[in-house]
mmCIF file of C-alpha atoms and ligand atoms in Angstrom:
data_model
loop_
_atom_site.group_PDB
_atom_site.id
_atom_site.type_symbol
_atom_site.label_atom_id
_atom_site.label_comp_id
_atom_site.label_asym_id
_atom_site.label_seq_id
_atom_site.Cartn_x
_atom_site.Cartn_y
_atom_site.Cartn_z
ATOM 1 C CA MET A 1 156.864 193.641 148.427
ATOM 2 C CA ALA A 2 159.721 192.787 146.065
ATOM 3 C CA ASP A 3 160.142 194.906 142.944
ATOM 4 C CA ILE A 4 160.796 193.764 139.400
ATOM 5 C CA THR A 5 164.587 193.556 138.927
ATOM 6 C CA GLY A 6 164.881 192.851 135.202
ATOM 7 C CA PHE A 7 163.282 191.770 131.918
ATOM 8 C CA VAL A 8 164.391 188.964 129.596
ATOM 9 C CA PHE A 9 163.050 188.656 126.053
ATOM 10 C CA ASP A 10 162.739 185.959 123.484
ATOM 11 C CA MET A 11 163.482 187.638 120.136
ATOM 12 C CA ASP A 12 161.674 185.841 117.303
ATOM 13 C CA GLY A 13 157.962 186.565 117.692
ATOM 14 C CA VAL A 14 158.448 189.033 120.556
ATOM 15 C CA ILE A 15 160.856 191.707 119.305
ATOM 16 C CA THR A 16 160.602 190.948 115.580
ATOM 17 C CA ASP A 17 159.158 188.326 113.268
ATOM 18 C CA THR A 18 161.847 186.284 111.550
ATOM 19 C CA ALA A 19 159.669 183.173 111.123
ATOM 20 C CA LYS A 20 158.919 184.107 107.505
ATOM 21 C CA TYR A 21 162.643 184.154 106.667
ATOM 22 C CA HIS A 22 163.343 180.869 108.466
ATOM 23 C CA TYR A 23 160.402 179.412 106.545
ATOM 24 C CA LEU A 24 161.714 180.552 103.157
ATOM 25 C CA ALA A 25 165.231 179.306 103.852
ATOM 26 C CA TRP A 26 164.050 175.916 105.198
ATOM 27 C CA LYS A 27 161.581 175.558 102.323
ATOM 28 C CA GLU A 28 164.407 175.853 99.807
ATOM 29 C CA ALA A 29 166.680 173.521 101.784
ATOM 30 C CA ALA A 30 163.930 170.901 102.184
ATOM 31 C CA GLN A 31 163.070 171.017 98.492
ATOM 32 C CA ALA A 32 166.697 170.812 97.352
ATOM 33 C CA ASN A 33 167.830 168.107 99.779
ATOM 34 C CA PHE A 34 164.767 165.989 100.573
ATOM 35 C CA GLY A 35 162.405 166.732 97.666
ATOM 36 C CA VAL A 36 159.578 167.777 99.974
ATOM 37 C CA THR A 37 157.608 170.999 100.334
ATOM 38 C CA ILE A 38 157.260 172.095 103.932
ATOM 39 C CA THR A 39 153.907 173.586 104.853
ATOM 40 C CA PRO A 40 153.094 176.525 107.173
ATOM 41 C CA ALA A 41 151.990 173.907 109.751
ATOM 42 C CA VAL A 42 155.476 172.350 109.725
ATOM 43 C CA ASN A 43 156.951 175.830 110.016
ATOM 44 C CA GLU A 44 154.941 176.355 113.205
ATOM 45 C CA LEU A 45 156.736 173.375 114.743
ATOM 46 C CA LEU A 46 160.107 174.981 114.008
ATOM 47 C CA LYS A 47 159.473 178.174 115.984
ATOM 48 C CA GLY A 48 161.838 178.476 118.942
ATOM 49 C CA ARG A 49 163.692 175.258 118.085
ATOM 50 C CA SER A 50 167.421 175.245 117.469
ATOM 51 C CA ARG A 51 168.781 175.000 113.920
ATOM 52 C CA MET A 52 169.717 171.309 114.217
ATOM 53 C CA ASP A 53 166.445 170.399 115.982
ATOM 54 C CA SER A 54 164.575 172.162 113.166
ATOM 55 C CA LEU A 55 166.494 170.137 110.581
ATOM 56 C CA ASP A 56 165.713 166.896 112.415
ATOM 57 C CA ALA A 57 162.024 167.843 112.467
ATOM 58 C CA ILE A 58 162.098 168.430 108.693
ATOM 59 C CA ILE A 59 163.868 165.097 108.089
ATOM 60 C CA THR A 60 161.153 163.389 110.154
ATOM 61 C CA PHE A 61 158.463 165.217 108.126
ATOM 62 C CA ALA A 62 160.179 163.935 104.938
ATOM 63 C CA HIS A 63 160.234 160.363 106.375
ATOM 64 C CA GLN A 64 163.992 160.224 105.846
ATOM 65 C CA GLU A 65 165.158 159.575 109.409
ATOM 66 C CA GLY A 66 168.563 157.917 109.745
ATOM 67 C CA LYS A 67 169.516 158.633 106.123
ATOM 68 C CA TYR A 68 171.942 161.465 106.722
ATOM 69 C CA SER A 69 175.316 161.559 108.453
ATOM 70 C CA GLN A 70 176.153 164.267 110.966
ATOM 71 C CA ALA A 71 178.460 165.889 108.357
ATOM 72 C CA GLU A 72 175.661 165.962 105.746
ATOM 73 C CA LYS A 73 173.241 167.455 108.247
ATOM 74 C CA GLN A 74 175.835 170.066 109.130
ATOM 75 C CA ARG A 75 176.240 170.983 105.462
ATOM 76 C CA ILE A 76 172.474 171.340 104.958
ATOM 77 C CA ALA A 77 172.120 173.443 108.125
ATOM 78 C CA THR A 78 175.019 175.677 107.049
ATOM 79 C CA GLU A 79 173.508 176.210 103.595
ATOM 80 C CA LYS A 80 170.135 177.017 105.134
ATOM 81 C CA ASN A 81 171.804 179.513 107.441
ATOM 82 C CA GLN A 82 173.646 181.185 104.556
ATOM 83 C CA ARG A 83 170.336 181.657 102.734
ATOM 84 C CA TYR A 84 168.719 182.915 105.948
ATOM 85 C CA GLN A 85 171.548 185.398 106.490
ATOM 86 C CA THR A 86 171.051 186.775 102.984
ATOM 87 C CA LEU A 87 167.339 187.272 103.687
ATOM 88 C CA ILE A 88 167.827 189.075 107.015
ATOM 89 C CA GLN A 89 170.225 191.600 105.436
ATOM 90 C CA SER A 90 167.103 193.502 104.368
ATOM 91 C CA MET A 91 165.727 193.850 107.916
ATOM 92 C CA THR A 92 165.385 197.396 109.272
ATOM 93 C CA PRO A 93 163.907 199.083 112.395
ATOM 94 C CA ALA A 94 160.553 198.944 110.545
ATOM 95 C CA ASP A 95 160.624 195.190 111.315
ATOM 96 C CA ILE A 96 160.338 195.742 115.075
ATOM 97 C CA LEU A 97 156.951 194.342 116.127
ATOM 98 C CA PRO A 98 154.249 196.957 116.925
ATOM 99 C CA GLY A 99 154.689 198.679 120.280
ATOM 100 C CA MET A 100 157.947 196.972 121.208
ATOM 101 C CA ALA A 101 160.324 199.866 120.486
ATOM 102 C CA ASP A 102 158.241 202.138 122.759
ATOM 103 C CA PHE A 103 157.963 199.416 125.410
ATOM 104 C CA LEU A 104 161.742 198.784 125.483
ATOM 105 C CA ASN A 105 162.393 202.524 125.674
ATOM 106 C CA LEU A 106 159.945 202.844 128.566
ATOM 107 C CA LEU A 107 161.721 200.053 130.480
ATOM 108 C CA ASP A 108 165.056 201.726 129.792
ATOM 109 C CA GLN A 109 163.748 205.066 131.099
ATOM 110 C CA LYS A 110 162.660 203.238 134.242
ATOM 111 C CA HIS A 111 166.211 201.834 134.528
ATOM 112 C CA TYR A 112 165.294 198.171 134.323
ATOM 113 C CA PRO A 113 168.109 195.989 132.986
ATOM 114 C CA LEU A 114 167.188 194.059 129.820
ATOM 115 C CA ALA A 115 168.566 190.895 128.220
ATOM 116 C CA VAL A 116 167.792 188.685 125.233
ATOM 117 C CA ALA A 117 167.145 184.935 125.540
ATOM 118 C CA SER A 118 166.981 183.747 121.922
ATOM 119 C CA ALA A 119 167.890 180.320 120.548
ATOM 120 C CA SER A 120 169.204 182.062 117.420
ATOM 121 C CA PHE A 121 172.923 182.470 116.741
ATOM 122 C CA ASN A 122 171.869 185.333 114.451
ATOM 123 C CA ALA A 123 170.256 187.346 117.270
ATOM 124 C CA PRO A 124 173.125 189.879 117.675
ATOM 125 C CA PHE A 125 173.082 190.644 113.925
ATOM 126 C CA ILE A 126 169.289 191.057 113.864
ATOM 127 C CA ILE A 127 169.367 193.336 116.924
ATOM 128 C CA GLN A 128 171.876 195.488 115.035
ATOM 129 C CA GLN A 129 169.646 195.574 111.933
ATOM 130 C CA LEU A 130 166.767 196.751 114.146
ATOM 131 C CA HIS A 131 169.016 199.458 115.697
ATOM 132 C CA LEU A 132 168.297 198.040 119.149
ATOM 133 C CA GLN A 133 171.887 197.278 120.147
ATOM 134 C CA ALA A 134 171.985 200.084 122.728
ATOM 135 C CA LEU A 135 168.806 198.856 124.477
ATOM 136 C CA LEU A 136 169.490 195.138 124.023
ATOM 137 C CA ALA A 137 173.221 194.956 124.623
ATOM 138 C CA LYS A 138 173.047 191.765 126.698
ATOM 139 C CA VAL A 139 172.398 188.683 124.581
ATOM 140 C CA VAL A 140 172.867 185.067 125.695
ATOM 141 C CA ASP A 141 175.188 183.020 123.453
ATOM 142 C CA PRO A 142 173.082 179.895 122.745
ATOM 143 C CA GLY A 143 176.304 177.983 122.090
ATOM 144 C CA THR A 144 177.064 178.051 125.816
ATOM 145 C CA LEU A 145 173.873 176.191 126.803
ATOM 146 C CA LYS A 146 173.372 172.475 127.363
ATOM 147 C CA HIS A 147 169.587 172.383 126.970
ATOM 148 C CA GLY A 148 167.293 174.374 124.689
ATOM 149 C CA LYS A 149 163.774 175.592 125.522
ATOM 150 C CA PRO A 150 161.639 174.282 127.310
ATOM 151 C CA ALA A 151 164.614 173.940 129.696
ATOM 152 C CA PRO A 152 165.092 177.043 131.871
ATOM 153 C CA ASP A 153 168.814 177.402 130.989
ATOM 154 C CA ILE A 154 168.590 180.272 128.487
ATOM 155 C CA PHE A 155 166.323 182.369 130.721
ATOM 156 C CA GLU A 156 168.550 181.782 133.746
ATOM 157 C CA ALA A 157 171.611 182.749 131.678
ATOM 158 C CA ALA A 158 169.857 185.928 130.482
ATOM 159 C CA ALA A 159 168.900 186.930 134.047
ATOM 160 C CA ASP A 160 172.474 186.170 135.178
ATOM 161 C CA LEU A 161 173.801 188.574 132.505
ATOM 162 C CA ILE A 162 171.883 191.406 134.197
ATOM 163 C CA SER A 163 172.277 190.070 137.774
ATOM 164 C CA SER A 164 168.502 189.816 138.198
ATOM 165 C CA PRO A 165 167.206 187.256 140.738
ATOM 166 C CA TYR A 166 164.932 184.814 138.885
ATOM 167 C CA ALA A 167 161.903 185.302 141.150
ATOM 168 C CA SER A 168 161.811 189.028 140.354
ATOM 169 C CA THR A 169 162.603 188.713 136.635
ATOM 170 C CA ILE A 170 159.931 189.042 133.949
ATOM 171 C CA GLY A 171 160.294 186.774 130.897
ATOM 172 C CA PHE A 172 158.602 187.366 127.510
ATOM 173 C CA GLU A 173 157.763 184.556 125.086
ATOM 174 C CA ASP A 174 155.499 183.772 122.138
ATOM 175 C CA ALA A 175 156.111 179.997 122.133
ATOM 176 C CA GLU A 176 154.668 177.398 124.479
ATOM 177 C CA ALA A 177 158.104 175.817 125.021
ATOM 178 C CA GLY A 178 159.506 179.235 125.893
ATOM 179 C CA VAL A 179 156.801 179.942 128.473
ATOM 180 C CA LYS A 180 157.548 176.553 130.030
ATOM 181 C CA GLY A 181 161.248 177.540 130.205
ATOM 182 C CA ILE A 182 160.455 180.851 131.920
ATOM 183 C CA LYS A 183 158.238 179.107 134.471
ATOM 184 C CA ALA A 184 160.857 176.384 135.053
ATOM 185 C CA ALA A 185 163.307 179.198 135.880
ATOM 186 C CA GLY A 186 160.867 180.456 138.545
ATOM 187 C CA MET A 187 160.181 183.727 136.725
ATOM 188 C CA PHE A 188 156.997 185.647 135.958
ATOM 189 C CA ALA A 189 155.972 184.801 132.372
ATOM 190 C CA VAL A 190 154.423 187.201 129.870
ATOM 191 C CA GLY A 191 152.960 185.364 126.878
ATOM 192 C CA ILE A 192 152.396 186.972 123.482
ATOM 193 C CA GLY A 193 149.774 185.195 121.393
ATOM 194 C CA ASP A 194 146.990 182.701 121.975
ATOM 195 C CA ALA A 195 145.971 182.536 125.663
ATOM 196 C CA GLU A 196 144.926 178.884 125.306
ATOM 197 C CA ILE A 197 148.264 177.764 123.880
ATOM 198 C CA LEU A 198 150.171 179.952 126.361
ATOM 199 C CA HIS A 199 147.994 179.019 129.357
ATOM 200 C CA GLU A 200 151.051 178.500 131.599
ATOM 201 C CA ALA A 201 151.996 182.184 131.302
ATOM 202 C CA ASP A 202 151.103 184.514 134.199
ATOM 203 C CA ILE A 203 149.652 187.122 131.845
ATOM 204 C CA VAL A 204 148.978 186.898 128.087
ATOM 205 C CA PHE A 205 148.659 189.689 125.504
ATOM 206 C CA SER A 206 147.176 188.755 122.147
ATOM 207 C CA SER A 207 149.864 190.751 120.320
ATOM 208 C CA THR A 208 152.870 192.963 121.078
ATOM 209 C CA ALA A 209 150.690 196.011 120.390
ATOM 210 C CA GLU A 210 148.676 195.150 123.524
ATOM 211 C CA VAL A 211 151.670 194.912 125.904
ATOM 212 C CA ASP A 212 151.076 197.197 128.859
ATOM 213 C CA PHE A 213 153.626 197.943 131.591
ATOM 214 C CA ASP A 214 151.093 198.794 134.328
ATOM 215 C CA ARG A 215 149.134 195.574 133.768
ATOM 216 C CA ILE A 216 152.349 193.520 133.926
ATOM 217 C CA LYS A 217 153.470 195.265 137.120
ATOM 218 C CA LYS A 218 150.084 194.723 138.811
ATOM 219 C CA ALA A 219 149.947 191.062 137.789
ATOM 220 C CA PHE A 220 153.553 190.554 138.957
ATOM 221 C CA GLU A 221 152.777 192.087 142.363
ATOM 222 C CA ALA A 222 149.721 189.840 142.781
ATOM 223 C CA TRP A 223 151.828 186.803 141.759
ATOM 224 C CA ARG A 224 154.611 187.666 144.229
ATOM 225 C CA GLN A 225 152.269 187.911 147.249
HETATM 226 C C1 BG6 B 301 164.723 180.687 117.107
HETATM 227 C C2 BG6 B 301 163.750 180.529 115.950
HETATM 228 O O1 BG6 B 301 164.629 181.956 117.644
HETATM 229 O O2 BG6 B 301 166.056 180.484 116.656
HETATM 230 C C3 BG6 B 301 163.934 179.162 115.307
HETATM 231 O O3 BG6 B 301 162.431 180.663 116.430
HETATM 232 C C4 BG6 B 301 165.380 178.992 114.881
HETATM 233 O O4 BG6 B 301 163.080 179.054 114.190
HETATM 234 C C5 BG6 B 301 166.303 179.197 116.094
HETATM 235 O O5 BG6 B 301 165.610 177.678 114.360
HETATM 236 C C6 BG6 B 301 167.783 179.100 115.719
HETATM 237 O O6 BG6 B 301 168.109 180.170 114.873
HETATM 238 P P1 BG6 B 301 169.462 180.300 114.049
HETATM 239 O O7 BG6 B 301 169.390 181.716 113.543
HETATM 240 O O8 BG6 B 301 170.591 180.095 115.009
HETATM 241 O O9 BG6 B 301 169.427 179.268 112.975
HETATM 242 MG MG1 MG B 302 159.793 183.142 119.783
#
């Protein structure tokens, strides 16, 4: 029976919760540039999507498609990112989601290689703020990828960073598109959140506090048979 050879993690919603900061920064940008107030429901649609895809989704929500040049969109995205970067300066290890620091330490003690598969260009900075840079030293550069989630590219790149064959790599995700990406890469998917939304995952925990190594290992072994 093949053993697990590595773990790859989405960051936002799995390691820490940055959605509230993205929401604040996009809310201000949407108000200032498009005169609309984005709702929590719109914010849900932005989770896991790249910066420019998020902006396009907000422009669609504001019914202002086709109104902005690429240069204007770039300016708005840059301003949003500057605001976001100011907000995440205040992040500390207390912002690690419940149970995840212990879980990452356990994996490290067991000598599993770990990598981060986040769509965020700010992931390395956030990992530093959380004091996780020793455990999560391998981070995919999203700028090197052709296709975002739900494509498998980012998960494959993360597994490649730690030389872990895809079929024995465990991927963690809180977003439906992310779970689809993990499955498209041929990996075992751990979902964090609503089991109905994440029904394509191989095992789902309702929150990070529930994540359990032995249950994952058992479910992986059953899946590999
Ligand atoms: C994802 C977030 O992790 O990163 C998205 O869930 C965000 O909301 C995306 O748009 C890109 O992040 P950044 O930091 O590069 O703008
Ligand atoms: Mg996520």
